[in-house]
Coordinates of C-alpha atoms and ligand atoms in Angstrom, one line a residue:
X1 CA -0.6 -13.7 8.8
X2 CA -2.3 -11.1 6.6
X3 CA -2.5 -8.0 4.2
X4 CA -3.0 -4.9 6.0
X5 CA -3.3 -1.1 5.4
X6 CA -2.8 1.1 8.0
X7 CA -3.6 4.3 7.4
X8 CA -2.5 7.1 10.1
X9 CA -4.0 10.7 10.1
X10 CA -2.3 14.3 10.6
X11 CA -2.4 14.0 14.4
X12 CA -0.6 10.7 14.6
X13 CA 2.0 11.9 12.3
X14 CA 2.3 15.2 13.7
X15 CA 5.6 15.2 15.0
X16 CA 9.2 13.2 14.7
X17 CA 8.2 11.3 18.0
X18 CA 4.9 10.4 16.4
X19 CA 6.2 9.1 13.1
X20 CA 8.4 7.1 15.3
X21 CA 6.2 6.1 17.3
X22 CA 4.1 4.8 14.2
X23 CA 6.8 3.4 13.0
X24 CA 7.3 0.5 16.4
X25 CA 3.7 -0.4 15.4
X26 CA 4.4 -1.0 11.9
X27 CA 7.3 -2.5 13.1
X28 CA 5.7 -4.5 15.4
X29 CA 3.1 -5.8 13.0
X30 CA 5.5 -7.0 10.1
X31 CA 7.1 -8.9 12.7
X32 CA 4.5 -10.4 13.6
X33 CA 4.1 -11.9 10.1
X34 CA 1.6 -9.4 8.7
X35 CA 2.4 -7.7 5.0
X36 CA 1.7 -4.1 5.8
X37 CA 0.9 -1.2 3.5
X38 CA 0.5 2.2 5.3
X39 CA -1.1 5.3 3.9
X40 CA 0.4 8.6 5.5
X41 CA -1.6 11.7 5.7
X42 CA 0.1 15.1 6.1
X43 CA 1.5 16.2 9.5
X44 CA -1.0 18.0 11.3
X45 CA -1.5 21.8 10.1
X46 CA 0.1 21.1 7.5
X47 CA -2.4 21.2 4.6
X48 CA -3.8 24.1 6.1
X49 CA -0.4 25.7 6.0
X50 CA 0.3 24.9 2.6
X51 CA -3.6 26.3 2.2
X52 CA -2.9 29.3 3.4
X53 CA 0.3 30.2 1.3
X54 CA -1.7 29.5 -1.7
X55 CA -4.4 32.2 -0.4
X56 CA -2.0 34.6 -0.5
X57 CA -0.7 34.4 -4.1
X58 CA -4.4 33.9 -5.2
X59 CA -8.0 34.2 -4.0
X60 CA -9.0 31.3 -5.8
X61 CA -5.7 29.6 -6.5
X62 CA -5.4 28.0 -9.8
X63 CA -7.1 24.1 -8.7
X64 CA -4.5 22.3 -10.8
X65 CA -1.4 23.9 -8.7
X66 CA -3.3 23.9 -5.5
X67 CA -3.2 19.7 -6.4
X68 CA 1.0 20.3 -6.9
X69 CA 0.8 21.9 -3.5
X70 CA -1.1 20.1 -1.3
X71 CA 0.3 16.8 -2.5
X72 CA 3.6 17.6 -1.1
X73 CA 2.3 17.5 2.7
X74 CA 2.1 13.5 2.3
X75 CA 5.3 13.1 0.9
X76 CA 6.9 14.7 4.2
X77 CA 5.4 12.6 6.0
X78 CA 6.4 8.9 3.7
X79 CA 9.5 9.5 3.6
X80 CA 10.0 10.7 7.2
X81 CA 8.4 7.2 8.1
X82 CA 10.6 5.3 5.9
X83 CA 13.8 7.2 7.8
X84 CA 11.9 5.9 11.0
X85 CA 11.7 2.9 9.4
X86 CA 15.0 2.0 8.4
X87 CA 16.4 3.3 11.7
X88 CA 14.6 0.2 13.2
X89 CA 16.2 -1.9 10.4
X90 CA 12.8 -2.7 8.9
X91 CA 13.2 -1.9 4.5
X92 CA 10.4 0.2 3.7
X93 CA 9.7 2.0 0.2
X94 CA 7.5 5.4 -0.3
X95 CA 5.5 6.1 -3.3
X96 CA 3.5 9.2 -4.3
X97 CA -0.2 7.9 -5.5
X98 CA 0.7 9.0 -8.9
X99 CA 4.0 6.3 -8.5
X100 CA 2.1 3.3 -7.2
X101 CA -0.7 4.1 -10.2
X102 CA -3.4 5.6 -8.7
X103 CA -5.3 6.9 -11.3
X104 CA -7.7 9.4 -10.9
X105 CA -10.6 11.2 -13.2
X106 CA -8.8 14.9 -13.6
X107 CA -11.7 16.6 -11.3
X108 CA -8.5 19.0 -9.4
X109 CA -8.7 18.8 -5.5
X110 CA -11.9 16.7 -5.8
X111 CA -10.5 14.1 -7.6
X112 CA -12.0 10.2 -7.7
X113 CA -9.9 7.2 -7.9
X114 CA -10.6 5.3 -11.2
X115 CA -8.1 2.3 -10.9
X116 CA -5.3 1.4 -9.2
X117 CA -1.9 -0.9 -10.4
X118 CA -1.1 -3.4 -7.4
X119 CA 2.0 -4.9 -9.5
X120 CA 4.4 -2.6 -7.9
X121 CA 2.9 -2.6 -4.2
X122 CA 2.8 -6.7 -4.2
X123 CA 6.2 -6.9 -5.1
X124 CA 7.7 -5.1 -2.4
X125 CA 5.6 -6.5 0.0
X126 CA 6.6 -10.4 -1.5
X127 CA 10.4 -8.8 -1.3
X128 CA 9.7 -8.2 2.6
X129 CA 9.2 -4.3 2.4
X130 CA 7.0 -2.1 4.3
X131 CA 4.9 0.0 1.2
X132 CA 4.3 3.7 2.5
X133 CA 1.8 5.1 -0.1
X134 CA 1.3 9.1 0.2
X135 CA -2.5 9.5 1.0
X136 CA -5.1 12.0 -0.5
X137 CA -3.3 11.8 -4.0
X138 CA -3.3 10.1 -7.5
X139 CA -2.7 11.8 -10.8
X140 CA -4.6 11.9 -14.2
X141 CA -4.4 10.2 -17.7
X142 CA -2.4 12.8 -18.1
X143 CA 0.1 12.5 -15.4
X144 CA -1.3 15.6 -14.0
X145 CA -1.2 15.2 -9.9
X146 CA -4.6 15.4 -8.5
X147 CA -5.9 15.4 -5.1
X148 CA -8.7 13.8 -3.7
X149 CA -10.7 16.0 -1.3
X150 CA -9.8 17.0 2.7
X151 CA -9.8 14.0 4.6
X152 CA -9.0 12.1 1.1
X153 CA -6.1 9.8 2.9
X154 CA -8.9 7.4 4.4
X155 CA -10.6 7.6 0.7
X156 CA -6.9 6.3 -0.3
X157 CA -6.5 3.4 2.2
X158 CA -9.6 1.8 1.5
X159 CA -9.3 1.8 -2.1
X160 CA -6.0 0.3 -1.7
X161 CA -7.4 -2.4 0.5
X162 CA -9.8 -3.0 -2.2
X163 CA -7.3 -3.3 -4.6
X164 CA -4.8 -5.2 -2.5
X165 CA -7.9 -7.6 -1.2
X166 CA -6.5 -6.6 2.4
X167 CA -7.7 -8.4 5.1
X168 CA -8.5 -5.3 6.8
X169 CA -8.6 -1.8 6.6
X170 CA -6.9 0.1 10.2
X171 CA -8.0 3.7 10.0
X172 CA -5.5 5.1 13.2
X173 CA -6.7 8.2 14.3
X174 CA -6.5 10.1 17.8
X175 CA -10.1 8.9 18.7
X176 CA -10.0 5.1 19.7
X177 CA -13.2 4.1 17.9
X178 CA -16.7 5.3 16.9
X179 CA -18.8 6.6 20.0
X180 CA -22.6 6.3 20.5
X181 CA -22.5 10.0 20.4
X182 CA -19.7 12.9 20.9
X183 CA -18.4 12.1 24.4
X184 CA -17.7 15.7 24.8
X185 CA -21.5 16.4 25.0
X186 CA -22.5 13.0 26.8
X187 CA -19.6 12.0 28.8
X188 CA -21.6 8.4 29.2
X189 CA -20.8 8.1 25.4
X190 CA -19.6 4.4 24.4
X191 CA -17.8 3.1 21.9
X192 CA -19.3 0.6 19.5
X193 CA -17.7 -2.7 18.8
X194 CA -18.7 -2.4 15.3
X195 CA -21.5 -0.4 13.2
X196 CA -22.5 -0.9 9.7
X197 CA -21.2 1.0 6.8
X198 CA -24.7 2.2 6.6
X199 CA -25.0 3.5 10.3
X200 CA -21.5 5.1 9.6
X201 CA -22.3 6.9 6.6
X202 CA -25.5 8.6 8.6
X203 CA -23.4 9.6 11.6
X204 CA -20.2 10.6 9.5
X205 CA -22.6 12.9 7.3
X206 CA -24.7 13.8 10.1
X207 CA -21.3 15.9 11.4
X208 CA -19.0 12.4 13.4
X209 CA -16.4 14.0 11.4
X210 CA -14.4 10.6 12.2
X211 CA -14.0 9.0 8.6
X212 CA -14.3 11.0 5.2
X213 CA -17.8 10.0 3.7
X214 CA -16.5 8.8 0.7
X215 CA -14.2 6.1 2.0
X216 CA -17.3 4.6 4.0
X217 CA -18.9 4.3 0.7
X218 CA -16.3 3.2 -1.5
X219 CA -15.4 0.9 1.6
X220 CA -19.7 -0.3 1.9
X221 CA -19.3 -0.8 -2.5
X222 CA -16.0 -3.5 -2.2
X223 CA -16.6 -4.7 1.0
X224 CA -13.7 -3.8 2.9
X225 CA -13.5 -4.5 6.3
X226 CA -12.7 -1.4 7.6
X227 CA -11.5 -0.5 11.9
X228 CA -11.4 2.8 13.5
X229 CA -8.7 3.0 16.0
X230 CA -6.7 5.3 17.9
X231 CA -3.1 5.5 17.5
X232 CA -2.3 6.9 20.9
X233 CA -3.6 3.5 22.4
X234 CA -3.9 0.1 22.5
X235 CA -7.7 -1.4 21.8
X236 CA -10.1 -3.1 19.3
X237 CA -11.3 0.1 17.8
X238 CA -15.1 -0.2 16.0
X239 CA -15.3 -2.3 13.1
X240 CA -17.4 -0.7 10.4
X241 CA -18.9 -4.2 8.2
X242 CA -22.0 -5.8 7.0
X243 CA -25.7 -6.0 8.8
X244 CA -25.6 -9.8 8.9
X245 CA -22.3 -9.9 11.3
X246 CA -22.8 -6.4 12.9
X247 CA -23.2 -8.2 16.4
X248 CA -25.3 -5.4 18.7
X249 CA -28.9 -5.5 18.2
X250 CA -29.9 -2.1 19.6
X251 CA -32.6 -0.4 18.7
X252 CA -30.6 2.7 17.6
X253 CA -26.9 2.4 17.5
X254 CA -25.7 6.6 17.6
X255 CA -26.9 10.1 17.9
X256 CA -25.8 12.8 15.6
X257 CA -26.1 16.1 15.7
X258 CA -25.1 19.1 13.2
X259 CA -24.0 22.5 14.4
X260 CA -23.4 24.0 10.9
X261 CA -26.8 24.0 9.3
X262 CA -29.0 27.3 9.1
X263 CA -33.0 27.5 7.8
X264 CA -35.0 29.7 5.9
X265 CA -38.6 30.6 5.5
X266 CA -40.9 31.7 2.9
X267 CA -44.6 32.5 3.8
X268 CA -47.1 33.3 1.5
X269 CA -46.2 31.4 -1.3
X270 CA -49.5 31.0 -3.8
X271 CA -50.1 26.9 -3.3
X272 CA -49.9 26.2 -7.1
X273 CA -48.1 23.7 -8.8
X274 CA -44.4 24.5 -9.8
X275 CA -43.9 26.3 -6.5
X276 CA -41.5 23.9 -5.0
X277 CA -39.5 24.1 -8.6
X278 CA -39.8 27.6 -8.2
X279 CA -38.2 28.0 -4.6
X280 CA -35.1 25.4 -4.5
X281 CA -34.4 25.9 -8.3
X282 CA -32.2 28.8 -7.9
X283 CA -30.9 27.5 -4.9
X284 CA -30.0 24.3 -6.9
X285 CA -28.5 26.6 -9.6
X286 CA -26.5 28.2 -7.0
X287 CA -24.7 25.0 -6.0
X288 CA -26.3 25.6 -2.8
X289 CA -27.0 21.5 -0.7
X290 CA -30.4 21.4 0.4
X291 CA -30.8 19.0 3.5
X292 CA -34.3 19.1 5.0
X293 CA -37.7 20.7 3.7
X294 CA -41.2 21.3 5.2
X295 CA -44.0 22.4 3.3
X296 CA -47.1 23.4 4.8
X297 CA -50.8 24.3 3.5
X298 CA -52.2 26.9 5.1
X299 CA -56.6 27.9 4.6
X300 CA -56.1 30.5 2.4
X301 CA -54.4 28.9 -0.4
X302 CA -50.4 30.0 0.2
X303 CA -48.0 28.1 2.0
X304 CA -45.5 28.4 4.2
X305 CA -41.9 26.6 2.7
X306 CA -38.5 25.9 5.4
X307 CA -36.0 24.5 4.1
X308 CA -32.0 24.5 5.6
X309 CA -29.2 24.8 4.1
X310 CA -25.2 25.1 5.4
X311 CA -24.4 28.0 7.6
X312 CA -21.7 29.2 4.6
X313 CA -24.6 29.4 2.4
X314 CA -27.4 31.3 4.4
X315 CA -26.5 35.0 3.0
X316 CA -26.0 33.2 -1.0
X317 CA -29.5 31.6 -0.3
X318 CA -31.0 34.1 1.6
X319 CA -30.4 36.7 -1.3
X320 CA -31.6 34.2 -3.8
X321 CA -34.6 33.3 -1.9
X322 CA -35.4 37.4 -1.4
X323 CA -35.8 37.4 -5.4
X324 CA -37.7 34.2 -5.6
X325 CA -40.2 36.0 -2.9
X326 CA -40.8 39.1 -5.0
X327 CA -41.5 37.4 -8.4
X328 CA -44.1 34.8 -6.5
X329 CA -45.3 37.0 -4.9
X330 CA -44.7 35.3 -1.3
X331 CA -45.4 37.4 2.3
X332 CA -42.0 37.4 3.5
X333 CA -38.1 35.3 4.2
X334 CA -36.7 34.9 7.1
X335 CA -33.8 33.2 8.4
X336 CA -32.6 31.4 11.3
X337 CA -28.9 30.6 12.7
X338 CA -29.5 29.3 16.2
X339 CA -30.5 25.8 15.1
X340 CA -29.1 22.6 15.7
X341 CA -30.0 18.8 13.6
X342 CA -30.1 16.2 16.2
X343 CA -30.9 12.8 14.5
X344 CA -30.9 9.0 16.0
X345 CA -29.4 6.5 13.7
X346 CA -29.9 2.6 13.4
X347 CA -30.7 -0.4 11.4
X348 CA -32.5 -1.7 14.1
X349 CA -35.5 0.8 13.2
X350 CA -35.8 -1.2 10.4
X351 CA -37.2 -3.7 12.3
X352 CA -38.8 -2.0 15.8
X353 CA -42.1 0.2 15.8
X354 CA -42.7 3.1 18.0
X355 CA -38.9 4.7 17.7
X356 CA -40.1 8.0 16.2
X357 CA -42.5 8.1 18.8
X358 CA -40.3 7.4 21.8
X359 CA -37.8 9.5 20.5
X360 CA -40.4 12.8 20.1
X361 CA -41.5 11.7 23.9
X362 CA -38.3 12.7 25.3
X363 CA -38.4 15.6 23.6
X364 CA -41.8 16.4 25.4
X365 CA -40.9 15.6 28.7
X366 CA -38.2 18.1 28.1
X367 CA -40.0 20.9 26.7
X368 CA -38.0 21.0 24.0
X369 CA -39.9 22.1 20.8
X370 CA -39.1 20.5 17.3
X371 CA -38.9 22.5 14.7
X372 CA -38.4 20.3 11.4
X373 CA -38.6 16.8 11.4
X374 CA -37.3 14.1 8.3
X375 CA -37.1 10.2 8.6
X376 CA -35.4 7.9 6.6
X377 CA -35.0 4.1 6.9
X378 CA -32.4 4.2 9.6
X379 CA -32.7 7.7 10.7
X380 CA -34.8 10.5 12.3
X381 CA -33.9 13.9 12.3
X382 CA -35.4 16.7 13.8
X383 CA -34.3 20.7 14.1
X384 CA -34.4 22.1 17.6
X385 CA -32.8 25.4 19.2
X386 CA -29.0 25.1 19.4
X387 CA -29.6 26.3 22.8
X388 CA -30.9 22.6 23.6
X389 CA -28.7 20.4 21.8
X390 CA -26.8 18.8 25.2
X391 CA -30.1 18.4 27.0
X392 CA -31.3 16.8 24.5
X393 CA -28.3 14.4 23.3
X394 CA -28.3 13.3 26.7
X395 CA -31.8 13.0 27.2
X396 CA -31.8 10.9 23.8
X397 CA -28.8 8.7 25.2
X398 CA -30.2 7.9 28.3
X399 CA -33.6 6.8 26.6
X400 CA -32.4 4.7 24.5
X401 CA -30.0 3.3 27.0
X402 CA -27.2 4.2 25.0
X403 CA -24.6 3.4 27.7
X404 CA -25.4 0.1 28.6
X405 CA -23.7 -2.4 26.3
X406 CA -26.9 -3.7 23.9
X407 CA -28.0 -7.6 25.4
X408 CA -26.3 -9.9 22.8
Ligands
LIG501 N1 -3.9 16.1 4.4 C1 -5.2 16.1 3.8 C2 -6.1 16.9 4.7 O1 -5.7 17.4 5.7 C3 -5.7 14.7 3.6 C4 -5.9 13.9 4.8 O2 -5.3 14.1 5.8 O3 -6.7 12.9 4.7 O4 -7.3 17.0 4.4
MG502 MG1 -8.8 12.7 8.5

């Protein structure tokens, strides 16, 4: 016997069948004895529908009614699943976020959680009721609705696990767990049994579009136990948790890669002090994320500066960048698409020598050349040619022996 919250994404609500089909395994688990609250996300397409209306009444639609808007996608679905529900005589209640008092700063569609009431939520659930909270939503001080980001339904199961001290978080989702790598580019992928919040918040930002970022963090901060598993099947799904009772031992746990990053170049640039300021300054101003940066010093006292930003970003930057050029009086800028950010990630490179080295090894036997290179504590990325990223995902996952289960 437990507290649970299940939280099931577009794809597993995204049709009557599905809801009902969600439903048996809600079903299933009160039965069972378990105290269930499930978080709902909007039926698949939907938010994009809903996105796309709005687009065509305004460019930018007004933030606060693009919040009225979007929030209505979850609702469908709650109260869909409480029919389902009911149907298999099981008492269920919905409740908008901004119902069950989740209070959020007044940021409109990028809104954060601030608190949350459990009164309401554990008396259903000591009253023998299923609690179907509307994901992605909260509302303001104000009782203004808010939103919380795409993807913002996980960020609303874990903090109602925090709240609710769950036993455990079940992110349901059409992928049965988190892989070593995407099994569409190694088909030898494997699933992990677990991977800490750490490792998960690499991969997820490094492009394992799995989890939104922000529920791995807020779930790392309060310690919530949080599983990734499909709702299509049966299974154990990964368990995201702590170092100390992550299990495996590898020496990496994942690879990574990023499609949607683009770099530019600046050569020339006087080697003076300030220069750096100088370069990603305006970029900064611009909103524009900077993720990796090389700097070079050539002989005749200029430098050469790469940096990469997002694809969406590369004319913004480029243009901004163009400017910076002429007042410095830099050589030239020039830009390229065809990249790709392949990284290894794992907390055992905390504790094992040589990885970087191993790692750039494979890339010379494969004549792939690296273009960038960054390292953190549990990561190495490097910046290739798109036009290699399979060889070398593969080549990476079979060095590290990535499809064997690690020796316990
Ligand atoms: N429906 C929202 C979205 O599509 C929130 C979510 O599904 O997590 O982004
Ligand atoms: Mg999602």
């Amino acid at each position: 016997m437990g507290l649970f919250v299940y939280k099931f994404g577009g794809t597993s609500v995204g049709t009557v069948e599905r809801i009902q089909a969600v439903a048996q395994k809600v079903k299933a688990a009160q039965d069972s004895g378990d105290q269930i609250v499930v978080v709902v996300s909007a039926m698949s397409g939907e938010t994009n529908r809903l996105t796309g209306l709005a687009k065509e009444m305004q460019k930018t639609p007004i933030a606060r009614e693009m919040d009225v808007l979007l929030s209505t996608g979850e609702q469908v679905t709650m109260s869909l699943l409480c029919m389902a529900l009911g149907e298999l005589g099981c008492s269920a209640h919905s409740y908008t976020g901004g119902q069950v008092r989740i209070v959020t700063d007044s940021v409109h569609t990028k809104a954060r959680i601030k608190r949350i009431d459990d009164k309401k939520i554990h008396a259903d659930l000591n009253a023998g009721k299923v609690v179907v909270v509307a994901g992605f939503q909260g509302m303001d001080e104000d009782g203004n609705i808010t939103t919380l980001g795409r993807g913002g339904s996980d960020t609303t199961a874990v903090a109602l696990a925090a709240a609710l001290k769950a036993d455990e978080c079940h992110i349901y989702t059409d992928v049965d767990g988190v892989y070593t790598t995407d099994p569409r580019v190694e088909p030898n992928a494997r699933r992990l049994d677990s991977i800490t919040f750490e490792e998960m918040l690499e991969m997820a930002s490094l492009g394992s579009k799995i989890l939104q970022i922000r529920s791995v963090e807020f779930a790392g901060k309060y310690n919530v136990a949080l599983r990734v598993l499909s709702s299509f099947s049966e299974g154990r799904g990964t368990l995201i948790t702590y170092e100390e009772s992550a299990v495996e031992q590898a020496l990496i746990s994942g690879i990574a890669f990023n499609r949607d990053e683009a770099k530019l170049t600046i050569t020339g640039v006087p080697d003076i002090p300030g220069a750096a300021f100088k370069i990603l300054g305006p970029i900064a101003d611009a909103n524009i994320e900077i993720d990796m940066i090389i700097q070079n010093v050539a002989d005749d006292a200029t430098t050469d500066f790469t940096f990469t930003v997002h694809r969406n970003d590369l004319v913004a930057a480029k243009a901004i960048l163009t400017a910076t050029s002429d007042s410095l009086g830099a050589k030239s800028v020039t830009t390229d698409e065809k990249i790709v950010k392949v990284s290894i990630v794992g907390v055992g490179m905390r504790s094992h020598a040589g990885i970087a080295s191993k790692m750039f090894k494979v890339f010379a036997d494969e004549n792939i050349n690296i273009q960038m290179i960054s390292t953190s504590e549990i990561k190495i990325s490097v910046v290739i040619d798109e036009k290699y990223l399979e060889l070398a995902v593969r080549a990476l996952h079979a060095a590290f022996d990535l499809d064997k289960e690690p020796k316990k």
